[in-house]
Coordinates of C-alpha atoms in Angstrom, one line a residue:
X1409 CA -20.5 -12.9 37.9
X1410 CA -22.9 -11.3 35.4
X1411 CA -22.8 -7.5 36.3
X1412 CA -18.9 -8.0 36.5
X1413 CA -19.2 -9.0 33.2
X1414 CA -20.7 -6.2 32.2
X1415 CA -19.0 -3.8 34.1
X1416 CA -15.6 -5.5 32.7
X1417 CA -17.0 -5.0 29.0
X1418 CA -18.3 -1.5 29.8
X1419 CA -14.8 -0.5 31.1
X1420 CA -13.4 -2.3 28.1
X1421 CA -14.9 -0.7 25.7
X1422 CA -14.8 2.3 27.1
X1423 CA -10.9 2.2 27.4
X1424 CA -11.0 1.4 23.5
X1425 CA -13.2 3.9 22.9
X1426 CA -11.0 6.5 23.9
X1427 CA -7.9 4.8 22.3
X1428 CA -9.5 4.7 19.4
X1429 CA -10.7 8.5 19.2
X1430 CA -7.2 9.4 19.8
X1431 CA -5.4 7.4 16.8
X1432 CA -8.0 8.4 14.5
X1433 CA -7.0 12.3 15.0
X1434 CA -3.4 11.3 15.2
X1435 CA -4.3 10.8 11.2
X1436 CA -3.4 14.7 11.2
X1437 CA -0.1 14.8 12.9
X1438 CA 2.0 14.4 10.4
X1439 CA 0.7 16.3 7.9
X1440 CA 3.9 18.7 6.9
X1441 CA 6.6 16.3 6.8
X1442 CA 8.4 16.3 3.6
X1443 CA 8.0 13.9 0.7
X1444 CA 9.4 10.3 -0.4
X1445 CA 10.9 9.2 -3.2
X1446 CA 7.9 7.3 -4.2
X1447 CA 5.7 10.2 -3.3
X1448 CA 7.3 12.5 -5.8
X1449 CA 6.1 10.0 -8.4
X1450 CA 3.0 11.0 -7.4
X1451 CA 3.6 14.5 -7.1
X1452 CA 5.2 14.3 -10.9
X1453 CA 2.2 12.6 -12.1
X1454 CA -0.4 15.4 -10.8
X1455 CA 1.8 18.6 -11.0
X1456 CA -0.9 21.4 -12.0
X1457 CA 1.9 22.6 -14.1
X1458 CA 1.5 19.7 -17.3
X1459 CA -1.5 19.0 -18.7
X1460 CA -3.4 15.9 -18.0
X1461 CA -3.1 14.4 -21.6
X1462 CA 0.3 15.3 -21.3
X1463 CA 1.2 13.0 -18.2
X1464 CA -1.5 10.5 -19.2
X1465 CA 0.7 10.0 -22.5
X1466 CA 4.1 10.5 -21.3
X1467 CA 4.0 9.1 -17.9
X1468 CA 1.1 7.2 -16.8
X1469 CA 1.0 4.9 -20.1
X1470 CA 4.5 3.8 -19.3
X1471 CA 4.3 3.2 -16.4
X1472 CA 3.0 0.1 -14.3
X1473 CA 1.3 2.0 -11.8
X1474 CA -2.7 1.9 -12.0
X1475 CA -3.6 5.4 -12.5
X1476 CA -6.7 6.6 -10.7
X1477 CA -5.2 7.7 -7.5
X1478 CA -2.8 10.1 -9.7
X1479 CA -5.8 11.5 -11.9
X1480 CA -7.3 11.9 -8.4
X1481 CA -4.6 13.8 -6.9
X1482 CA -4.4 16.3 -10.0
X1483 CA -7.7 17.4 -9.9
X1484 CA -6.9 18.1 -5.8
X1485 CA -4.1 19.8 -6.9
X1486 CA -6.0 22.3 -9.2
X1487 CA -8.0 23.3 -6.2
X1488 CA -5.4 23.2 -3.5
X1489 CA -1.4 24.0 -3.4
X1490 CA 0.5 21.3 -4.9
X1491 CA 2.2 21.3 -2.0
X1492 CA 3.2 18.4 1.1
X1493 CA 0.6 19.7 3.0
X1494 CA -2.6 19.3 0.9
X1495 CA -1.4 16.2 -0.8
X1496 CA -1.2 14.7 2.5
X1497 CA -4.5 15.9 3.3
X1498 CA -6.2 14.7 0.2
X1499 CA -4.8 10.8 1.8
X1500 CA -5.8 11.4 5.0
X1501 CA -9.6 12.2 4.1
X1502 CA -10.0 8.9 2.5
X1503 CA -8.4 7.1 5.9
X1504 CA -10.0 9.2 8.7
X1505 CA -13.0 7.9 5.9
X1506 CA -12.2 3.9 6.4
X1507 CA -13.2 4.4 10.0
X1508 CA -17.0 5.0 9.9
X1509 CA -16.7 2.8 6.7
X1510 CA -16.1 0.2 8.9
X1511 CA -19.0 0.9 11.3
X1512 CA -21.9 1.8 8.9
X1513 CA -21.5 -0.5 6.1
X1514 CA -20.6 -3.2 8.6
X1515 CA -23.8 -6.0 8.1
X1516 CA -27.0 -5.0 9.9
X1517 CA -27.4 -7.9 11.1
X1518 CA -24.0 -7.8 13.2
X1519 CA -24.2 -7.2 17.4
X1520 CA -23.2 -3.1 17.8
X1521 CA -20.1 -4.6 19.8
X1522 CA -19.2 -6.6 17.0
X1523 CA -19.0 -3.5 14.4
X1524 CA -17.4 -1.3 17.3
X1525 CA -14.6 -3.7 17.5
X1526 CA -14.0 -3.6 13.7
X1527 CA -14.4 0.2 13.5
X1528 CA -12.1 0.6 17.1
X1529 CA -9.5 -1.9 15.2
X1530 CA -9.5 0.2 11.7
X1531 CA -9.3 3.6 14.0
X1532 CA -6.1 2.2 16.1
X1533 CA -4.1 0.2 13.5
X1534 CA -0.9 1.9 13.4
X1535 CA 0.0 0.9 10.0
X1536 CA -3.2 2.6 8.9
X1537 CA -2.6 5.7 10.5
X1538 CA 1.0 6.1 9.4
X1539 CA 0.3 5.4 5.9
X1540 CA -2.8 7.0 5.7
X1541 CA -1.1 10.5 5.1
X1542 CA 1.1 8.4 2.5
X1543 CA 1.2 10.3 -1.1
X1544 CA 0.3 7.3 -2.9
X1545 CA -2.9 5.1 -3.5
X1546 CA -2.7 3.5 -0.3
X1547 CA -5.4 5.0 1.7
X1548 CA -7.8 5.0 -0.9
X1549 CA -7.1 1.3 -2.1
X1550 CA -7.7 0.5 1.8
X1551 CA -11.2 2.4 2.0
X1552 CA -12.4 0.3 -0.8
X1553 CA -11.4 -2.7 0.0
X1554 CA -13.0 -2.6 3.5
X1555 CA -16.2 -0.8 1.4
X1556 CA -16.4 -3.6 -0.9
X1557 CA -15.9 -6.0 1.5
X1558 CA -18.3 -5.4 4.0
X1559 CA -20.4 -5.1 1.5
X1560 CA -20.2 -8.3 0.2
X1561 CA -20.8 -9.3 3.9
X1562 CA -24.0 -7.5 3.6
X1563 CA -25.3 -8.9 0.2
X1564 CA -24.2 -12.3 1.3
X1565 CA -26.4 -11.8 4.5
X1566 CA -29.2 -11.0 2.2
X1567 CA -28.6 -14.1 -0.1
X1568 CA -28.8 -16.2 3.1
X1569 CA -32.1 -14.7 3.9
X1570 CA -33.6 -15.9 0.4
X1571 CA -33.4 -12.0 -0.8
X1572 CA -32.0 -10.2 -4.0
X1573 CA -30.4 -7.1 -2.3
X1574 CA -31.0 -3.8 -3.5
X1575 CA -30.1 -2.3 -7.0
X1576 CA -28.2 0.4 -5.2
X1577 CA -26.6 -2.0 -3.1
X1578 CA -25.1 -3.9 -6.3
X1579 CA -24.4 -0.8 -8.0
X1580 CA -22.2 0.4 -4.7
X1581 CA -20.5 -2.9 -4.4
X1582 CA -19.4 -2.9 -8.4
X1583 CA -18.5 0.6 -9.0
X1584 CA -16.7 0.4 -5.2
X1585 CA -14.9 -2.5 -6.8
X1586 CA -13.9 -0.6 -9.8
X1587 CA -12.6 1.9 -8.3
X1588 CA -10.2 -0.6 -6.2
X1589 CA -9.8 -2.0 -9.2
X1590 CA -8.0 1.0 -10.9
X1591 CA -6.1 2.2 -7.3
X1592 CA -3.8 -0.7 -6.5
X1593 CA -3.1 -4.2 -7.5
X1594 CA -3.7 -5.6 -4.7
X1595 CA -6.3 -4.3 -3.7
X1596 CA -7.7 -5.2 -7.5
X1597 CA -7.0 -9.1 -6.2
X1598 CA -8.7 -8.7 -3.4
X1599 CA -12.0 -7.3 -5.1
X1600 CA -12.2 -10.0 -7.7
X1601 CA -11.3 -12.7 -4.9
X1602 CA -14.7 -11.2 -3.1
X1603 CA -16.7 -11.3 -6.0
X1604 CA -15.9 -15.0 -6.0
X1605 CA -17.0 -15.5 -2.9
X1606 CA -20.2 -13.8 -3.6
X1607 CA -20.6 -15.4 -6.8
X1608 CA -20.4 -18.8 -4.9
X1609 CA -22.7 -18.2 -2.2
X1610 CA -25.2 -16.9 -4.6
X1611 CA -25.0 -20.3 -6.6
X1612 CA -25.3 -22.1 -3.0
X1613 CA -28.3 -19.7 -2.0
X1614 CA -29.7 -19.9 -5.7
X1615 CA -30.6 -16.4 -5.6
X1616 CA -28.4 -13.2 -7.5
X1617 CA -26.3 -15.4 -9.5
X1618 CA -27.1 -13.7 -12.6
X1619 CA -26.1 -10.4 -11.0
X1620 CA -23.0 -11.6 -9.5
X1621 CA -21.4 -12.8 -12.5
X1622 CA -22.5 -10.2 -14.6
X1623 CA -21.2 -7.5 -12.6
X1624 CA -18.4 -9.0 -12.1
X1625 CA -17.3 -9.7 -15.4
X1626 CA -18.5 -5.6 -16.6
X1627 CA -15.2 -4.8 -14.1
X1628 CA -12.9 -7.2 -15.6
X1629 CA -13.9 -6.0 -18.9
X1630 CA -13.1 -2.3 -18.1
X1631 CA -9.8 -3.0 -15.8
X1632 CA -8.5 -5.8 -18.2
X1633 CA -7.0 -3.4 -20.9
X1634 CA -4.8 -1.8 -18.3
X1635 CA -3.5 -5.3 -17.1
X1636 CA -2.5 -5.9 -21.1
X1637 CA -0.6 -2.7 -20.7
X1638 CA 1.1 -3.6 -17.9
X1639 CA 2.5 -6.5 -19.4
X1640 CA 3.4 -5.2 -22.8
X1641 CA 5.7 -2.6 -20.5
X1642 CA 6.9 -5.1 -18.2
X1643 CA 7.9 -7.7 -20.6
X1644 CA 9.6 -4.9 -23.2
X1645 CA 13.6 -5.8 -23.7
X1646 CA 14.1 -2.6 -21.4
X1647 CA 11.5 -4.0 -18.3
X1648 CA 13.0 -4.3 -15.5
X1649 CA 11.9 -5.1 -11.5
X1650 CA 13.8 -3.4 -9.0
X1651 CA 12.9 -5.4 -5.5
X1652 CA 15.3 -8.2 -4.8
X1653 CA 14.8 -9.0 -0.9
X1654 CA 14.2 -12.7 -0.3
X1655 CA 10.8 -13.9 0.8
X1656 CA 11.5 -15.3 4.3
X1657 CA 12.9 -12.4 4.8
X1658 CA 11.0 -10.0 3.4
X1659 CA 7.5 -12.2 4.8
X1660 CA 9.2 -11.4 8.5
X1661 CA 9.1 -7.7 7.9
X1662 CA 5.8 -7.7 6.3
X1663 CA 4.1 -9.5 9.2
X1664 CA 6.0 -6.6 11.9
X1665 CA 5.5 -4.0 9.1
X1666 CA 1.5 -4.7 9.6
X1667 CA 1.2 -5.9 13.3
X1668 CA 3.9 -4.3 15.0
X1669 CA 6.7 -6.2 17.1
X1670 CA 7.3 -9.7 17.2
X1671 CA 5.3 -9.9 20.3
X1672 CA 2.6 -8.6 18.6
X1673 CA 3.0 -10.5 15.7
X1674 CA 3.5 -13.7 18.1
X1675 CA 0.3 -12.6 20.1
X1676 CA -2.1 -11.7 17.3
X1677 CA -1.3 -14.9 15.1
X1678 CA -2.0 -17.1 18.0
X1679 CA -5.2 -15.1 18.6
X1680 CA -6.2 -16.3 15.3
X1681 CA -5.1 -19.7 15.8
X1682 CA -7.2 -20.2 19.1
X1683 CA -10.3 -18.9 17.7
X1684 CA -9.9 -21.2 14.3
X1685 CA -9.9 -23.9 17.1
X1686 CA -12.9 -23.0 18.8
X1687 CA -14.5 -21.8 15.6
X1688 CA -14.5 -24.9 14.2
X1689 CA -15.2 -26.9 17.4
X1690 CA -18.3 -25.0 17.7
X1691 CA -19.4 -24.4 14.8
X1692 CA -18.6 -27.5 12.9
X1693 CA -20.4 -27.7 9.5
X1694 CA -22.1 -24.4 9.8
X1695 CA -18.8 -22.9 9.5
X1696 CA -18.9 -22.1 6.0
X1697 CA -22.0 -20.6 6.3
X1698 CA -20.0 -18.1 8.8
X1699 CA -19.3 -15.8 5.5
X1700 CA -17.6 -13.1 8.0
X1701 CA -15.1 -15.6 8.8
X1702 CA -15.2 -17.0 5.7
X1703 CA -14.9 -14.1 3.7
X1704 CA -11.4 -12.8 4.6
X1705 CA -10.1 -16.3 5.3
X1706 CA -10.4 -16.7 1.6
X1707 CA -9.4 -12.8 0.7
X1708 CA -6.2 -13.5 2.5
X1709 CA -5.4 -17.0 1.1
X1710 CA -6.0 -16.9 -2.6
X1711 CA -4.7 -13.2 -2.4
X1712 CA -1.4 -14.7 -1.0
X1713 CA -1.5 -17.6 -3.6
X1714 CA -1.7 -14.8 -6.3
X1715 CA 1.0 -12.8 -5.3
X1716 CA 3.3 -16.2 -4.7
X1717 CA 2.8 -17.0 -7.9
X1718 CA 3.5 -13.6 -9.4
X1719 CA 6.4 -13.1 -7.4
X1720 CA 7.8 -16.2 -9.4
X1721 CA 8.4 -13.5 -12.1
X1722 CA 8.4 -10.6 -10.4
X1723 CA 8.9 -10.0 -6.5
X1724 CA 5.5 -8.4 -4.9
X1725 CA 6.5 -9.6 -1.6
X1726 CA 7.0 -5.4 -0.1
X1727 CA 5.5 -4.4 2.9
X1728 CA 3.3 -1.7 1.7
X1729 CA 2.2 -3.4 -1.1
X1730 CA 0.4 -5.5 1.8
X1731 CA -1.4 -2.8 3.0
X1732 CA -4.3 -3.9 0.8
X1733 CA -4.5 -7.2 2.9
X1734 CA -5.7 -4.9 5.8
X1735 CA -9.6 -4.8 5.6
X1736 CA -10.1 -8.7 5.8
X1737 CA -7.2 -8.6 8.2
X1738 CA -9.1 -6.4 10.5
X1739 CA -12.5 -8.6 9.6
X1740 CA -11.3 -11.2 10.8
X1741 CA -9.9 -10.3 14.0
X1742 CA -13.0 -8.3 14.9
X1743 CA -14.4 -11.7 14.2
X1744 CA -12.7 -13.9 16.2
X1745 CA -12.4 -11.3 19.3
X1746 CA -16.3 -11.1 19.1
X1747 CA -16.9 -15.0 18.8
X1748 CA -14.2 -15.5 22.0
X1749 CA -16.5 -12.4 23.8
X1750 CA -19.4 -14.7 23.5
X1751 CA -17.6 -17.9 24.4
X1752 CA -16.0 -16.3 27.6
X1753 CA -17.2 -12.9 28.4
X1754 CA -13.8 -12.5 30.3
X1755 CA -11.9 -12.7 26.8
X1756 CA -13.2 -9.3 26.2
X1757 CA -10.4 -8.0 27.5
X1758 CA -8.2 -8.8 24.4
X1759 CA -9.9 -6.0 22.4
X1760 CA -8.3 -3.1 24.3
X1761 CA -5.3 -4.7 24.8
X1762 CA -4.7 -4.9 20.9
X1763 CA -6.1 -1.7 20.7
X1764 CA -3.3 -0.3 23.5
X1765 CA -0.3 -2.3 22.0
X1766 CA -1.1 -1.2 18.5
X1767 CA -1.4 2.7 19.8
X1768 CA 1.9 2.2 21.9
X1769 CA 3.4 0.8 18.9
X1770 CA 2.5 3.8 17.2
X1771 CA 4.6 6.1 19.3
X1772 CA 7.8 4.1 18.0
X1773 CA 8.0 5.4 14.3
X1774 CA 10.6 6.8 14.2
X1775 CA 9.8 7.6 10.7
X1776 CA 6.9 10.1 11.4
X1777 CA 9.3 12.4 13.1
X1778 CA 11.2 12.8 10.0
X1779 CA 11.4 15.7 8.5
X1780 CA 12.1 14.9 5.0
X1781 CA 12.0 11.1 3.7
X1782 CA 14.6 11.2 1.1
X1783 CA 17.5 12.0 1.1
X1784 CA 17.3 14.1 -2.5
X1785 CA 17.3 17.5 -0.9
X1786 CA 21.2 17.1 0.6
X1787 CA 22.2 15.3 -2.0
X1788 CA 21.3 18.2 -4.4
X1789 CA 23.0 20.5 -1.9
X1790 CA 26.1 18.6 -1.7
X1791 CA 26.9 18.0 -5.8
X1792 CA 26.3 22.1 -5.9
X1793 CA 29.0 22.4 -3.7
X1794 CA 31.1 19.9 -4.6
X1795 CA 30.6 19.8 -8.6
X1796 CA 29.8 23.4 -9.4
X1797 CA 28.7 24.1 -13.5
X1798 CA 28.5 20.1 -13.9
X1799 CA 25.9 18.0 -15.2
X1800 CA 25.0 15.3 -13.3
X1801 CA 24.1 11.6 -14.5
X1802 CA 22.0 9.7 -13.4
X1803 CA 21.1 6.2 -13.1
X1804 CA 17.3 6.2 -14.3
X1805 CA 17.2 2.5 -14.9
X1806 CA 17.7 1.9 -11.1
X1807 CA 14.3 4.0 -10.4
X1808 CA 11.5 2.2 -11.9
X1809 CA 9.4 5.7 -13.2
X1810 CA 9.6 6.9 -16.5
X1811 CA 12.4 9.6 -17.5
X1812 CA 9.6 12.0 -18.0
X1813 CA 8.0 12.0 -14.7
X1814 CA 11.7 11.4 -13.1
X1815 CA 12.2 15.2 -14.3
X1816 CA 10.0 16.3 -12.2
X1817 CA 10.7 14.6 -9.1
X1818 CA 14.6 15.7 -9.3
X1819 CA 13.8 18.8 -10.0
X1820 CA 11.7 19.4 -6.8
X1821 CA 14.3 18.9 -4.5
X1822 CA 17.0 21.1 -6.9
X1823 CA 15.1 24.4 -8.0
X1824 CA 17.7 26.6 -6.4
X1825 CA 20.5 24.7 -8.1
X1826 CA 21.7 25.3 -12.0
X1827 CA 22.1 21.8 -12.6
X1828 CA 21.7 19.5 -15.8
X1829 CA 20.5 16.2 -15.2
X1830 CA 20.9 13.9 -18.1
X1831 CA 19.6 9.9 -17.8
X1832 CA 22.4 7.5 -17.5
X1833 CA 22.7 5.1 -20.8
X1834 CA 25.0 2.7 -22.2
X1835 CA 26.0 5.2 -24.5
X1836 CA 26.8 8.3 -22.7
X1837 CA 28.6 6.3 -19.8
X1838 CA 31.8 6.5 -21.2
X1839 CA 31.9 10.3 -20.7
X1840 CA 30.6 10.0 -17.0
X1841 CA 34.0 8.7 -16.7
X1842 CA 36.1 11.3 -18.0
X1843 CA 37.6 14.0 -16.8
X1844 CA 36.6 16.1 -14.9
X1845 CA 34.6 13.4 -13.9
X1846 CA 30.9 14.1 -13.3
X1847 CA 28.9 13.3 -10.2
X1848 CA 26.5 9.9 -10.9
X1849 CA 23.2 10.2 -8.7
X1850 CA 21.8 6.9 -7.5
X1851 CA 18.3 7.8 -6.5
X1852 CA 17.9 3.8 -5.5
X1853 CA 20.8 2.8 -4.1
X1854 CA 21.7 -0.7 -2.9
X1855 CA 24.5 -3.2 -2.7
X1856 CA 22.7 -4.6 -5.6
X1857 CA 21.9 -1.6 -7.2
X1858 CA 26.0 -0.6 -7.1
X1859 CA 26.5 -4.4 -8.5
X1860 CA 23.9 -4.0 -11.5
X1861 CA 25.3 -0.3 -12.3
X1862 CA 29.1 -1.9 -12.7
X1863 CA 27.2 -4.8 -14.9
X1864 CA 24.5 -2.4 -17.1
X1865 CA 27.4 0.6 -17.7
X1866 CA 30.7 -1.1 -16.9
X1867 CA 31.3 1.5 -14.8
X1868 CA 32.5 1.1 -10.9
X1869 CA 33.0 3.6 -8.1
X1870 CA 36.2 5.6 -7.5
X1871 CA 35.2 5.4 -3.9
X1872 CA 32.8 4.3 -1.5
X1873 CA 29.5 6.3 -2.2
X1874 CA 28.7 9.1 -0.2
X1875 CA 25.1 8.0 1.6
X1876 CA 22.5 10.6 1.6
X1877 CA 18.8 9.7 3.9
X1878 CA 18.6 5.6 3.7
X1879 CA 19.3 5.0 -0.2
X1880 CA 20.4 8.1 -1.9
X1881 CA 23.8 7.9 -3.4
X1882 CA 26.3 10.1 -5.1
X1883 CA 29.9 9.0 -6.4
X1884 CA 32.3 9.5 -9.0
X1885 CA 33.2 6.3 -11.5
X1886 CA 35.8 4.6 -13.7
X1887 CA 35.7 2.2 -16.3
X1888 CA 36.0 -1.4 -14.8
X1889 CA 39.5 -2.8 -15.6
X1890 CA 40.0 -5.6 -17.9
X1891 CA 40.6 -9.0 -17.0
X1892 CA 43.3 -10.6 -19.0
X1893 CA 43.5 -14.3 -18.9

């Protein structure tokens, strides 16, 4: 029974080991597909053409986007093409980078199988690998957080063992944290969540305390100002939040957008729910000395409170935003695989069949094949033939980008086309009504987007709106009739 134990876990590991090879080049597929809306924000906000005080002034302070990841990206941009390509590149660096993240800041004192399964997870999670090419912060907000996370694991190791850790070891985990701190919300959440958790088991160990809280609080100090920004733009008369989708909803295409199907989802939740059971069986009142375990249980639940609570105001509850969640995530199932592995050796076969369904999934996104993501490009196309020599409104307020770096991202998908784009306002809607009517452009468009334009401009379509990609719109409008009593 014992060699075909190990000859099971050999042939398990070996199977992942392949798997895993093979996603983690797949992070350089998709490297020339075209760009999202979103992404053109961050193409706008790094363009090699403006200069930097320029967008820091008239984009990135007015806007509620943390700005590292674009100051980033606009250096790259002066040393490479600021084009799809390269941009995609400069993201895909930092993810094919989360993978031996995973394995060499891992604790020391962790089993090799243990940090092969967390480094095999981070190589084949599907979601990691699509987004990893993503323009936006998302790659490098997910290469911190699993930085600063296992290194928390590793200090708290240390703490446990009666030892400060390492100057150098601080120093990483803090400025790693700052960093995360300045790339994503999120992901910002989730570092001062850890830091907690540190803080507390260095009061419980009696040992680093000082260091803890003082580090700590240096980062709040220098990521604070931006939150105060934040709010002064959000709460302004003109602030608005654009993402209506209900939570049940929208917590049902979270959970698929980061596991996969609903037989993943299904499979992986009660993989989590068994080992909880045994954990606790077993492990009884040790179990909060377990800090790998405990760790991103904590990361994922007060993060979650957090965002609940800040969604009472404004809805956070999008699927990408959760890709910050993704580093405890894969913690903690590289956790509770390893802990069923030494329970029943047998159970090791649920590591490459995560690893398989996750890779199989991976073949079913439909939206890496694409070869543009918006929907811009026709659109353009179509109002040049259709609307020749005529501006074009459009609704800015719908967009959630300031009208500066909105000028930029239009004008990317229309530099072939003579075409004046003017901001839709309560003031100038009247003449996007009159003949000859103008074309509107609805770079956001929703049933609730259409219902808030009628309300903001009391304007309504002529027509149903021509759809261009999966929510670019382009009508004509009229002045909404009168109601008389």
């Amino acid at each position: 029974m014992k060699k075909f134990s190990s000859v099971l876990t050999a042939v398990c590991v070996s199977i992942s080991a392949v798997l895993a090879v093979y996603m983690f080049w797949q992070r350089l597929a998709h490297l020339s597909s075209g760009l999202a809306y979103d992404e053109l924000y961050s193409l706008a906000t790094s363009w090699p053409g403006l200069k930097l005080s320029y967008i820091w002034h008239e984009i990135l302070l007015k806007d509620v986007n943390l700005p590292l990841y674009n100051i980033l990206l606009y250096g790259w941009n002066h040393l490479f093409p600021a084009e799809p390509f390269y941009m995609r590149l400069f993201n895909t660096l930092a993810s094919l980078a989360t993978v031996p993240t995973a394995y060499f800041l891992a604790p020391a004192a962790w089993p090799k199988l243990k940090k092969f399964m967390l480094t095999a997870l981070t190589a084949c999670s599907f979601i990691l690998v699509a987004f990893g090419l993503y323009i936006r912060a998302y790659s490098f907000a997910v290469w911190a957080g699993m930085a600063f996370t296992l290194l928390a694991l590793g200090i708290i190791d240390a703490l446990a063992r009666q030892k400060n850790p390492s100057a150098k070891t601080w120093a990483a985990f803090f400025i790693i944290g700052l960093l995360g701190s300045y790339l994503h919300y999120f992901c910002s959440g989730l570092f001062f969540i850890t830091a907690l958790v540190v803080f507390l088991y260095a009061c419980y160990y009696k040992t680093g305390r000082a260091t803890a809280f003082w580090g700590t609080a240096a980062v709040f100090a220098v990521w604070f100002p931006w939150v105060i920004n934040t709010y002064l733009i959000m709460s302004a008369p003109a602030g608005t939040w654009w993402y209506v989708v209900p939570w049940a909803r929208a917590t049902w295409d979270i959970l698929q957008f980061l596991f996969g199907s609903p037989a993943l989802v299904g499979g992986i939740l009660v993989l989590l729910i068994l080992s909880a059971v045994s954990l606790v069986h077993t492990q009884k009142k040790r179990l909060l000395l377990n800090a790998s375990i405990i760790l991103p249980v904590v990361q994922i639940g007060l993060l979650l409170a957090v965002v609940a609570v800040v969604s009472l105001k404004y809805n956070l509850w999008l699927d990408r935003y959760f890709l910050s969640f993704m580093p405890p995530i894969l913690v903690l199932i590289a956790g509770c695989l390893y802990h069923l592995y030494e329970r029943h050796r047998l159970l090791i076969v649920l590591f490459p069949l995560l690893a398989a369904a996750w890779t199989a999934h991976f073949w079913n996104l439909d939206y890496l094949l694409t070869a543009e993501y918006t929907g811009l490009k026709d659109a353009f196309s179509f109002i040049s033939q259709n609307w020749p020599n005529q501006p074009v409104y459009v609704d800015t307020a719908k967009t959630g980008y300031p009208d500066k770096a909105l000028q930029v991202m239009l004008q990317y998908y229309a530099p072939g086309h003579q075409m004046t784009l003017i901001p839709l306002s309560k003031e100038n809607a009247p003449q996007a009504a009159q003949a000859p009517k103008p074309p509107v452009l609805m770079p956001l468009c929703t049933q609730y987007h259409l219902m808030q334009f009628s309300f903001d401009y009391n304007l309504e379509e002529d027509r149903e709106p021509y759809l261009f990609g999966k929510d670019v719109c382009v009508f004509t409008a009229h002045p909404v009739p009168e109601v008389r009593p």
